[in-house]
Short mmCIF file of C-alpha atoms in Angstrom, two decimals:
data_model
loop_
_atom_site.label_atom_id
_atom_site.label_comp_id
_atom_site.label_asym_id
_atom_site.label_seq_id
_atom_site.Cartn_x
_atom_site.Cartn_y
_atom_site.Cartn_z
CA MET A 1 17.04 33.17 3.29
CA GLU A 2 19.21 32.89 0.04
CA THR A 3 17.01 30.53 -1.90
CA LYS A 4 13.59 31.67 -2.94
CA VAL A 5 10.49 29.41 -2.11
CA LEU A 6 9.25 29.66 -5.70
CA ASN A 7 11.59 28.74 -8.53
CA THR A 8 9.52 30.44 -11.18
CA ASN A 9 7.33 33.49 -11.76
CA ASN A 10 5.37 31.49 -14.26
CA LEU A 11 3.07 29.38 -11.99
CA PRO A 12 1.11 26.55 -13.52
CA PHE A 13 -2.38 27.66 -12.98
CA CYS A 14 -5.14 29.14 -15.12
CA LYS A 15 -5.26 32.85 -15.64
CA GLY A 16 -7.04 34.43 -12.84
CA CYS A 17 -6.98 31.58 -10.52
CA GLY A 18 -6.73 32.31 -6.73
CA HIS A 19 -4.02 29.60 -6.39
CA HIS A 20 -1.50 32.12 -7.74
CA GLY A 21 -2.08 34.34 -4.62
CA ILE A 22 -1.98 31.56 -2.21
CA SER A 23 1.40 30.33 -3.48
CA GLN A 24 2.93 33.82 -3.71
CA ASN A 25 1.66 34.82 -0.27
CA THR A 26 2.83 31.61 1.31
CA ALA A 27 6.32 32.19 -0.33
CA LYS A 28 6.28 35.75 0.99
CA ALA A 29 5.45 34.64 4.60
CA ILE A 30 8.19 32.07 4.59
CA GLU A 31 10.73 34.45 3.23
CA ASN A 32 9.72 37.23 5.68
CA MET A 33 10.33 34.65 8.52
CA GLY A 34 13.79 34.03 7.27
CA LEU A 35 13.28 30.15 7.26
CA ASN A 36 15.78 27.94 5.58
CA ILE A 37 13.86 26.60 2.61
CA LEU A 38 15.21 23.10 3.40
CA ASP A 39 13.40 23.36 6.80
CA VAL A 40 10.05 23.60 4.96
CA ILE A 41 7.98 20.63 3.79
CA PHE A 42 5.05 21.03 1.54
CA VAL A 43 2.50 18.36 1.46
CA THR A 44 0.07 18.72 -1.43
CA ASP A 45 -3.18 16.89 -2.21
CA ILE A 46 -4.85 15.90 -5.54
CA GLY A 47 -6.35 18.96 -7.28
CA CYS A 48 -5.21 21.93 -9.36
CA HIS A 49 -3.28 23.37 -6.39
CA GLY A 50 -1.19 20.18 -6.34
CA ILE A 51 0.61 20.98 -9.52
CA ILE A 52 2.51 23.73 -7.57
CA ASP A 53 5.07 20.97 -6.56
CA LYS A 54 7.51 21.51 -9.45
CA SER A 55 7.47 25.26 -8.82
CA LEU A 56 8.69 24.83 -5.20
CA ASN A 57 12.36 24.72 -3.97
CA ALA A 58 11.25 23.14 -0.72
CA HIS A 59 10.76 19.39 0.06
CA THR A 60 7.41 18.27 -1.32
CA VAL A 61 5.22 15.20 -0.75
CA HIS A 62 2.22 14.64 -3.06
CA GLY A 63 -0.46 12.59 -1.45
CA LEU A 64 -3.71 10.78 -2.44
CA HIS A 65 -7.00 12.77 -2.61
CA GLY A 66 -8.00 13.90 0.92
CA ARG A 67 -5.10 12.33 2.67
CA SER A 68 -2.46 15.10 2.63
CA VAL A 69 -3.34 16.25 6.16
CA ALA A 70 -2.72 12.76 7.45
CA LEU A 71 0.49 12.56 5.56
CA GLY A 72 1.51 16.01 6.82
CA ALA A 73 0.68 15.10 10.45
CA GLY A 74 2.89 11.99 10.07
CA VAL A 75 5.78 14.03 8.56
CA SER A 76 5.39 16.67 11.34
CA MET A 77 5.45 13.99 14.07
CA GLY A 78 8.69 12.54 12.85
CA LEU A 79 10.59 15.87 12.51
CA PRO A 80 12.10 18.25 14.96
CA GLU A 81 10.05 21.25 16.06
CA ASN A 82 12.01 23.74 13.99
CA LYS A 83 10.73 22.20 10.80
CA LYS A 84 7.62 23.76 9.16
CA VAL A 85 5.06 21.37 7.52
CA ILE A 86 2.56 23.12 5.26
CA VAL A 87 -0.37 21.25 3.72
CA PHE A 88 -2.02 22.55 0.53
CA ILE A 89 -5.38 21.09 0.01
CA GLY A 90 -8.53 22.02 -2.00
CA ASP A 91 -12.11 22.18 -0.84
CA GLY A 92 -12.80 18.76 -2.42
CA GLY A 93 -9.77 17.19 -0.64
CA ALA A 94 -10.87 18.77 2.71
CA THR A 95 -14.30 17.22 2.18
CA ILE A 96 -12.82 13.79 1.55
CA GLY A 97 -10.30 14.09 4.35
CA LEU A 98 -12.41 16.05 6.84
CA GLN A 99 -11.84 13.47 9.56
CA HIS A 100 -8.02 13.76 9.04
CA ILE A 101 -8.30 17.53 9.48
CA LEU A 102 -10.40 17.33 12.55
CA GLU A 103 -8.22 14.74 14.15
CA ALA A 104 -5.02 16.80 13.45
CA ALA A 105 -6.77 19.78 15.03
CA ARG A 106 -7.87 17.71 18.03
CA LEU A 107 -4.37 16.43 18.69
CA ASN A 108 -3.09 20.00 17.84
CA VAL A 109 -0.42 18.56 15.61
CA ASN A 110 2.24 21.11 14.64
CA LEU A 111 1.38 21.92 11.01
CA THR A 112 -0.30 24.59 8.89
CA VAL A 113 -3.14 23.66 6.58
CA ILE A 114 -4.17 26.02 3.78
CA ILE A 115 -7.42 25.24 2.00
CA HIS A 116 -7.81 26.39 -1.41
CA ASN A 117 -11.63 26.90 -1.37
CA ASN A 118 -12.74 27.67 -4.80
CA PHE A 119 -16.14 26.14 -4.07
CA LEU A 120 -15.92 23.08 -6.36
CA TYR A 121 -13.88 20.22 -7.73
CA GLY A 122 -11.97 22.19 -10.52
CA MET A 123 -9.77 19.44 -11.83
CA THR A 124 -12.71 17.13 -12.71
CA GLY A 125 -15.07 19.53 -14.23
CA GLY A 126 -16.73 21.62 -11.54
CA GLN A 127 -18.62 19.27 -9.27
CA LEU A 128 -19.79 20.53 -5.82
CA SER A 129 -17.86 19.73 -2.65
CA GLY A 130 -18.84 19.83 1.05
CA LEU A 131 -17.47 23.36 1.11
CA THR A 132 -19.61 24.66 -1.76
CA PRO A 133 -21.86 27.35 -0.58
CA LYS A 134 -25.54 26.70 -0.76
CA GLY A 135 -26.91 28.41 -3.83
CA PHE A 136 -23.62 28.21 -5.79
CA ASN A 137 -23.96 26.82 -9.26
CA THR A 138 -21.93 23.74 -10.30
CA VAL A 139 -21.88 21.47 -13.21
CA ILE A 140 -24.29 19.05 -11.47
CA THR A 141 -26.33 21.77 -9.65
CA PRO A 142 -26.89 24.33 -12.32
CA ASN A 143 -29.69 26.09 -10.34
CA GLY A 144 -27.53 26.27 -7.24
CA SER A 145 -26.49 23.81 -4.59
CA PRO A 146 -29.44 22.96 -2.44
CA PHE A 147 -27.18 21.74 0.42
CA GLY A 148 -25.81 23.60 3.27
CA GLU A 149 -21.97 23.58 3.41
CA HIS A 150 -19.64 22.73 6.28
CA ASP A 151 -18.13 25.74 8.18
CA ILE A 152 -14.52 24.24 8.21
CA CYS A 153 -13.12 27.12 10.33
CA GLU A 154 -15.69 26.63 13.03
CA LEU A 155 -15.29 22.80 12.96
CA VAL A 156 -11.46 23.08 13.21
CA TYR A 157 -11.65 25.76 15.95
CA THR A 158 -14.10 23.60 18.01
CA ALA A 159 -11.90 20.50 17.48
CA GLY A 160 -9.04 22.44 19.23
CA ALA A 161 -6.81 24.12 16.58
CA ASN A 162 -4.66 26.97 17.99
CA TYR A 163 -4.98 29.30 15.02
CA VAL A 164 -7.78 29.37 12.33
CA SER A 165 -8.49 32.14 10.01
CA ARG A 166 -10.62 32.69 6.89
CA VAL A 167 -9.47 35.23 4.35
CA ILE A 168 -10.51 36.50 0.99
CA GLY A 169 -7.90 35.26 -1.51
CA ILE A 170 -7.18 38.62 -3.11
CA GLY A 171 -4.16 40.88 -2.48
CA ASP A 172 -1.61 40.47 0.28
CA PHE A 173 -2.60 38.07 3.01
CA SER A 174 0.88 36.91 3.77
CA GLU A 175 0.83 38.16 7.44
CA THR A 176 -2.09 35.80 8.10
CA ILE A 177 -0.13 32.90 6.71
CA GLN A 178 2.94 34.03 8.77
CA LYS A 179 0.93 34.20 11.87
CA ALA A 180 -0.38 30.64 11.30
CA LEU A 181 3.15 29.38 10.71
CA GLU A 182 4.46 31.10 13.90
CA THR A 183 1.68 29.56 15.99
CA PRO A 184 2.77 26.34 17.68
CA GLY A 185 0.28 23.53 17.20
CA PHE A 186 -2.34 23.04 14.47
CA SER A 187 -3.24 26.04 12.30
CA LEU A 188 -5.60 26.39 9.30
CA ILE A 189 -6.47 29.07 6.77
CA GLU A 190 -9.34 28.86 4.66
CA VAL A 191 -8.63 30.99 1.53
CA MET A 192 -11.83 31.92 -0.26
CA GLU A 193 -11.49 32.06 -4.04
CA ILE A 194 -13.45 31.36 -7.25
CA CYS A 195 -12.42 28.98 -9.97
CA PRO A 196 -11.95 30.96 -13.17
CA SER A 197 -12.72 27.96 -15.35
CA TYR A 198 -15.88 26.54 -13.81
CA GLY A 199 -16.95 28.83 -10.87
CA VAL A 200 -17.20 31.90 -13.06
CA LYS A 201 -18.60 30.01 -15.95
CA PHE A 202 -21.57 28.63 -13.87
CA ASN A 203 -21.90 31.88 -11.92
CA PRO A 204 -21.27 34.48 -14.47
CA LYS A 205 -22.67 37.58 -12.57
CA ARG A 206 -21.52 36.81 -9.12
CA LYS A 207 -18.52 38.26 -7.30
CA LEU A 208 -16.30 36.50 -4.77
CA GLN A 209 -17.02 38.96 -1.92
CA GLU A 210 -20.72 38.63 -2.45
CA ILE A 211 -20.57 34.93 -2.53
CA VAL A 212 -18.84 34.75 0.79
CA GLU A 213 -21.13 37.13 2.33
CA ALA A 214 -24.19 35.33 1.07
CA ALA A 215 -22.82 32.19 2.51
CA ASN A 216 -22.60 33.96 5.94
CA LYS A 217 -18.93 33.01 6.24
CA PRO A 218 -17.20 35.73 8.36
CA ILE A 219 -13.79 36.90 7.56
CA LYS A 220 -12.12 36.40 10.98
CA THR A 221 -9.63 34.62 13.01
CA TRP A 222 -10.23 32.14 15.74
CA THR A 223 -7.57 31.17 18.41
CA ASN A 224 -7.13 28.53 21.05
CA ASN A 225 -4.27 28.30 23.50
CA ARG A 226 -3.47 24.59 23.84
CA ALA A 227 -0.20 22.75 24.19
CA PRO A 228 0.91 21.44 20.75
CA PHE A 229 0.92 17.67 20.18
CA SER A 230 3.65 15.63 21.84
CA PHE A 231 4.00 11.88 22.48
CA PRO A 232 5.67 11.20 25.80
CA GLU A 233 6.75 7.69 24.98
CA ARG A 234 8.24 8.77 21.63
CA LYS A 235 11.63 7.23 20.96
CA THR A 236 14.08 7.82 18.09
CA VAL A 237 16.14 5.24 16.46
CA ASN A 238 18.72 5.77 13.79
CA ASN A 239 17.84 2.66 11.85
CA LEU A 240 14.68 0.62 12.17
CA PHE A 241 16.61 -2.47 10.88
CA ASP A 242 18.73 -2.28 14.13
CA LYS A 243 15.59 -3.77 15.84
CA THR A 244 15.32 -6.68 13.47
CA PRO A 245 16.52 -9.95 15.09
CA VAL A 246 19.74 -11.32 13.56
CA ILE A 247 19.50 -14.89 12.21
CA GLU A 248 22.87 -16.55 12.57
CA LYS A 249 23.96 -18.23 9.37
CA LEU A 250 25.12 -21.92 9.48
CA ASN A 251 28.42 -23.08 8.21
CA VAL A 252 26.84 -25.31 5.45
CA GLU A 253 27.32 -25.72 1.73
CA LYS A 254 24.73 -24.05 -0.49
CA ASN A 255 23.07 -26.44 -2.65
CA LEU A 256 20.93 -23.98 -4.58
CA THR A 257 22.56 -22.24 -7.57
CA LYS A 258 19.56 -20.24 -8.87
CA GLN A 259 16.36 -18.53 -7.51
CA ILE A 260 13.49 -20.71 -6.80
CA GLN A 261 9.80 -20.05 -6.16
CA VAL A 262 7.79 -21.99 -3.42
CA VAL A 263 4.22 -21.78 -2.66
CA LEU A 264 2.52 -23.07 0.49
CA SER A 265 -1.25 -23.31 0.06
CA GLY A 266 -3.63 -24.46 2.83
CA SER A 267 -6.45 -23.28 5.09
CA ALA A 268 -6.44 -20.13 7.29
CA GLY A 269 -5.79 -21.08 10.90
CA GLU A 270 -3.71 -24.07 10.06
CA GLY A 271 -0.26 -22.40 10.35
CA VAL A 272 0.51 -21.78 6.71
CA GLN A 273 2.00 -18.32 7.24
CA LEU A 274 3.96 -19.50 10.34
CA ALA A 275 5.39 -22.48 8.31
CA ALA A 276 6.37 -20.01 5.56
CA THR A 277 8.29 -18.02 8.16
CA ILE A 278 10.00 -21.07 9.43
CA LEU A 279 10.98 -22.11 5.87
CA CYS A 280 12.32 -18.53 5.28
CA LYS A 281 14.24 -18.55 8.59
CA ALA A 282 15.78 -21.95 7.61
CA ALA A 283 16.71 -20.64 4.13
CA VAL A 284 18.36 -17.59 5.62
CA LYS A 285 20.33 -19.87 8.09
CA HIS A 286 21.54 -21.68 4.93
CA GLY A 287 22.89 -18.31 3.61
CA TYR A 288 20.06 -17.62 1.08
CA ASN A 289 18.12 -14.50 0.37
CA ILE A 290 14.36 -14.73 0.65
CA THR A 291 11.08 -12.83 0.07
CA GLN A 292 7.75 -13.89 1.70
CA LYS A 293 4.25 -12.71 0.88
CA GLY A 294 1.09 -13.99 2.40
CA THR A 295 -2.42 -14.00 0.81
CA TYR A 296 -5.69 -14.69 2.65
CA PRO A 297 -9.31 -13.46 2.73
CA VAL A 298 -10.20 -10.26 4.75
CA THR A 299 -11.98 -12.42 7.37
CA VAL A 300 -9.28 -13.94 9.55
CA GLY A 301 -9.35 -17.70 10.18
CA VAL A 302 -11.74 -18.49 7.28
CA GLY A 303 -11.01 -19.88 3.81
CA PHE A 304 -7.52 -20.17 2.03
CA SER A 305 -4.18 -19.03 3.24
CA VAL A 306 -1.31 -18.99 0.74
CA ALA A 307 2.37 -18.07 1.20
CA GLU A 308 4.56 -17.19 -1.79
CA ILE A 309 8.31 -17.42 -1.15
CA ASN A 310 11.40 -16.72 -3.26
CA ILE A 311 14.65 -18.26 -2.22
CA SER A 312 17.96 -17.33 -3.94
CA PRO A 313 21.70 -17.45 -3.44
CA ASN A 314 21.69 -14.00 -5.08
CA GLU A 315 19.92 -10.69 -4.15
CA ILE A 316 16.20 -10.76 -5.09
CA TYR A 317 14.85 -7.64 -6.93
CA PHE A 318 11.25 -8.77 -7.50
CA HIS A 319 9.06 -10.45 -4.82
CA GLY A 320 6.41 -11.71 -7.19
CA LEU A 321 5.99 -15.29 -8.48
CA SER A 322 5.40 -16.41 -12.07
CA ASN A 323 6.02 -20.06 -12.32
CA PRO A 324 6.87 -21.78 -9.00
CA GLU A 325 9.26 -24.80 -8.92
CA TYR A 326 7.71 -26.18 -5.68
CA MET A 327 4.17 -26.18 -4.34
CA ILE A 328 2.76 -27.55 -1.06
CA ILE A 329 -0.90 -28.18 -0.88
CA THR A 330 -2.42 -29.37 2.37
CA SER A 331 -6.18 -28.62 2.35
CA GLN A 332 -9.17 -28.41 0.11
CA ASP A 333 -9.23 -24.58 0.49
CA GLY A 334 -5.61 -24.33 -0.62
CA TYR A 335 -6.30 -26.78 -3.42
CA GLU A 336 -9.14 -24.68 -4.81
CA TYR A 337 -7.27 -21.44 -4.57
CA SER A 338 -4.21 -22.90 -6.29
CA LYS A 339 -5.76 -25.11 -8.77
CA LYS A 340 -5.02 -22.95 -11.87
CA THR A 341 -1.37 -22.51 -10.67
CA ILE A 342 -1.03 -26.27 -10.21
CA GLN A 343 -2.43 -26.94 -13.81
CA THR A 344 0.49 -24.55 -15.21
CA LEU A 345 3.40 -26.22 -13.40
CA ASN A 346 5.95 -27.63 -15.76
CA LYS A 347 7.41 -31.10 -15.76
CA ASP A 348 10.36 -30.16 -13.67
CA ALA A 349 8.21 -28.73 -10.83
CA LEU A 350 7.67 -30.70 -7.61
CA LEU A 351 4.09 -30.78 -6.05
CA PHE A 352 3.64 -32.06 -2.46
CA ILE A 353 -0.06 -32.72 -1.95
CA ASP A 354 -2.05 -34.25 0.95
CA GLN A 355 -3.55 -37.63 0.18
CA SER A 356 -7.02 -36.57 1.01
CA LEU A 357 -7.08 -34.12 -1.99
CA PRO A 358 -7.90 -35.03 -5.66
CA THR A 359 -5.02 -35.84 -8.04
CA PRO A 360 -4.66 -32.61 -10.07
CA ASP A 361 -4.29 -32.21 -13.77
CA THR A 362 -0.61 -31.08 -13.99
CA ASN A 363 2.63 -31.80 -15.65
CA ALA A 364 4.62 -31.53 -12.35
CA HIS A 365 5.90 -34.48 -10.53
CA ILE A 366 3.46 -35.33 -7.59
CA ILE A 367 4.43 -36.58 -4.13
CA THR A 368 1.33 -37.53 -2.16
CA MET A 369 1.55 -38.09 1.56
CA ASP A 370 -0.69 -37.93 4.63
CA PHE A 371 0.29 -34.54 5.91
CA ARG A 372 -3.09 -33.88 7.54
CA GLY A 373 -2.79 -37.03 9.59
CA LYS A 374 -0.37 -35.36 11.80
CA GLY A 375 -3.13 -32.86 12.72
CA ALA A 376 -4.45 -29.99 10.61
CA LYS A 377 -2.14 -27.41 12.28
CA ASN A 378 0.83 -29.51 11.70
CA ALA A 379 0.05 -30.36 8.05
CA VAL A 380 2.27 -27.59 6.27
CA LEU A 381 5.05 -28.13 8.73
CA SER A 382 5.05 -31.79 8.09
CA ALA A 383 5.21 -31.23 4.40
CA LEU A 384 8.14 -28.82 5.01
CA PHE A 385 10.10 -31.77 6.32
CA SER A 386 9.28 -33.68 3.14
CA PHE A 387 10.33 -30.72 1.13
CA ALA A 388 13.77 -30.39 3.01
CA LYS A 389 14.40 -34.19 2.56
CA LYS A 390 13.52 -34.29 -1.05
CA THR A 391 15.14 -31.13 -2.25
CA ASN A 392 18.05 -30.84 0.15
CA ILE A 393 17.81 -26.97 -0.26
CA ILE A 394 17.45 -26.81 3.52
CA SER A 395 17.96 -29.49 6.00
CA THR A 396 15.49 -31.27 8.34
CA GLU A 397 18.05 -30.55 11.16
CA THR A 398 17.77 -26.86 10.59
CA LEU A 399 14.00 -27.16 10.67
CA LYS A 400 14.24 -29.06 14.02
CA SER A 401 16.54 -26.39 15.52
CA ILE A 402 14.15 -23.60 14.57
CA LEU A 403 11.16 -25.48 16.07
CA SER A 404 13.22 -26.03 19.22
CA GLU A 405 14.10 -22.18 19.32
CA MET A 406 10.31 -21.57 19.09
CA ASN A 407 9.48 -24.09 21.83
CA MET A 408 7.27 -25.97 19.29
CA LEU A 409 9.05 -29.35 19.32
CA GLU A 410 7.22 -30.74 22.33
CA LYS A 411 3.81 -30.81 20.63
CA PHE A 412 5.10 -31.63 17.13
CA PRO A 413 4.91 -35.25 15.90
CA LEU A 414 8.62 -35.23 14.89
CA ALA A 415 9.20 -38.99 15.54
CA GLU A 416 6.37 -40.00 13.40
CA ILE A 417 7.40 -37.77 10.53
CA GLU A 418 11.12 -38.90 10.65
CA LYS A 419 10.04 -42.53 10.63
CA GLU A 420 8.15 -41.85 7.55
CA LEU A 421 10.95 -40.04 5.78
CA ALA A 422 13.69 -42.55 6.79
#
């Protein structure tokens, strides 16, 4: 190995922090193995340990609090077996993401997790975690934590990890880290340390070794001999976009010279998002670029359903909407949800609204028609035909061809709609 793992001797941790030793021993283990630094990926969590990223020459990914093991598992599953994925996580993050750790161990995913267990949340002022030993003082338990802590090593070993070890974070423990890295499958090392800022402050007369012994946490190694994770149906593709269906463009003149914003607003279960997809597909067939975004309540099939669409002859760099030029409102749910937007439409905007709804207070030009009379599930699609006829941005013939491709024409009241639009 020509490139060192660490790019500095001045690590960004507090004086006396055990994170120094973990970083240096991990670097030593990797360098002793002769690994190419570009074959090593560090995934770090939220916490003091996570500021190591800038000091590493390897690839780094910085995750949300407690989610780094899930991220690391995903990274590992997507890489060849010769790559090494190392997750740095604190005892707080391990508490938050305990299920991720257990699942990765159960699946025996090929990665190494190193827990920086300094017995508390150091970055936020010294609160206790799920790995804080009973009796250890923290900022919110000044007389000692009254709660029993997880034995993370026993949990992970029982879940099926191939290599688990607990070490005191003092001196040279690089051989333990190297053994973990060399073990196929899931490995975890719990490094016991004490936060020099809060752990020492709240427990001034206690020593690390004594705390570990009082917690009855043996310094030992556990091993299983299971096959590492593999997915028999795994397939590799060079480009996911290769699987995207190609939409053939029509040889038609573009009538749109600038980007426009379109909002479809109706009720969930009435085909709003499907209509939005059809409109976007038609726009692409006419040679335009599009973005599509759906908004609806968490409960599927209840309440409003809104689609926000950008259509442009040029590339689109922002998918958000500010002041739509066109709105289609087909139900009371959609009307209520979009009422404020309707009120802000300018005089050049066009509002298509079902005749059953109140006449809104707006400066936009209003086109009122009986969209719901074609059936609730056909209301937005019916309005799209009116939109196409009125704006000429897309054609009704294009809409018809898409409905035909999707085998939707048979049940769609096309003749009635064409008669109204004639």
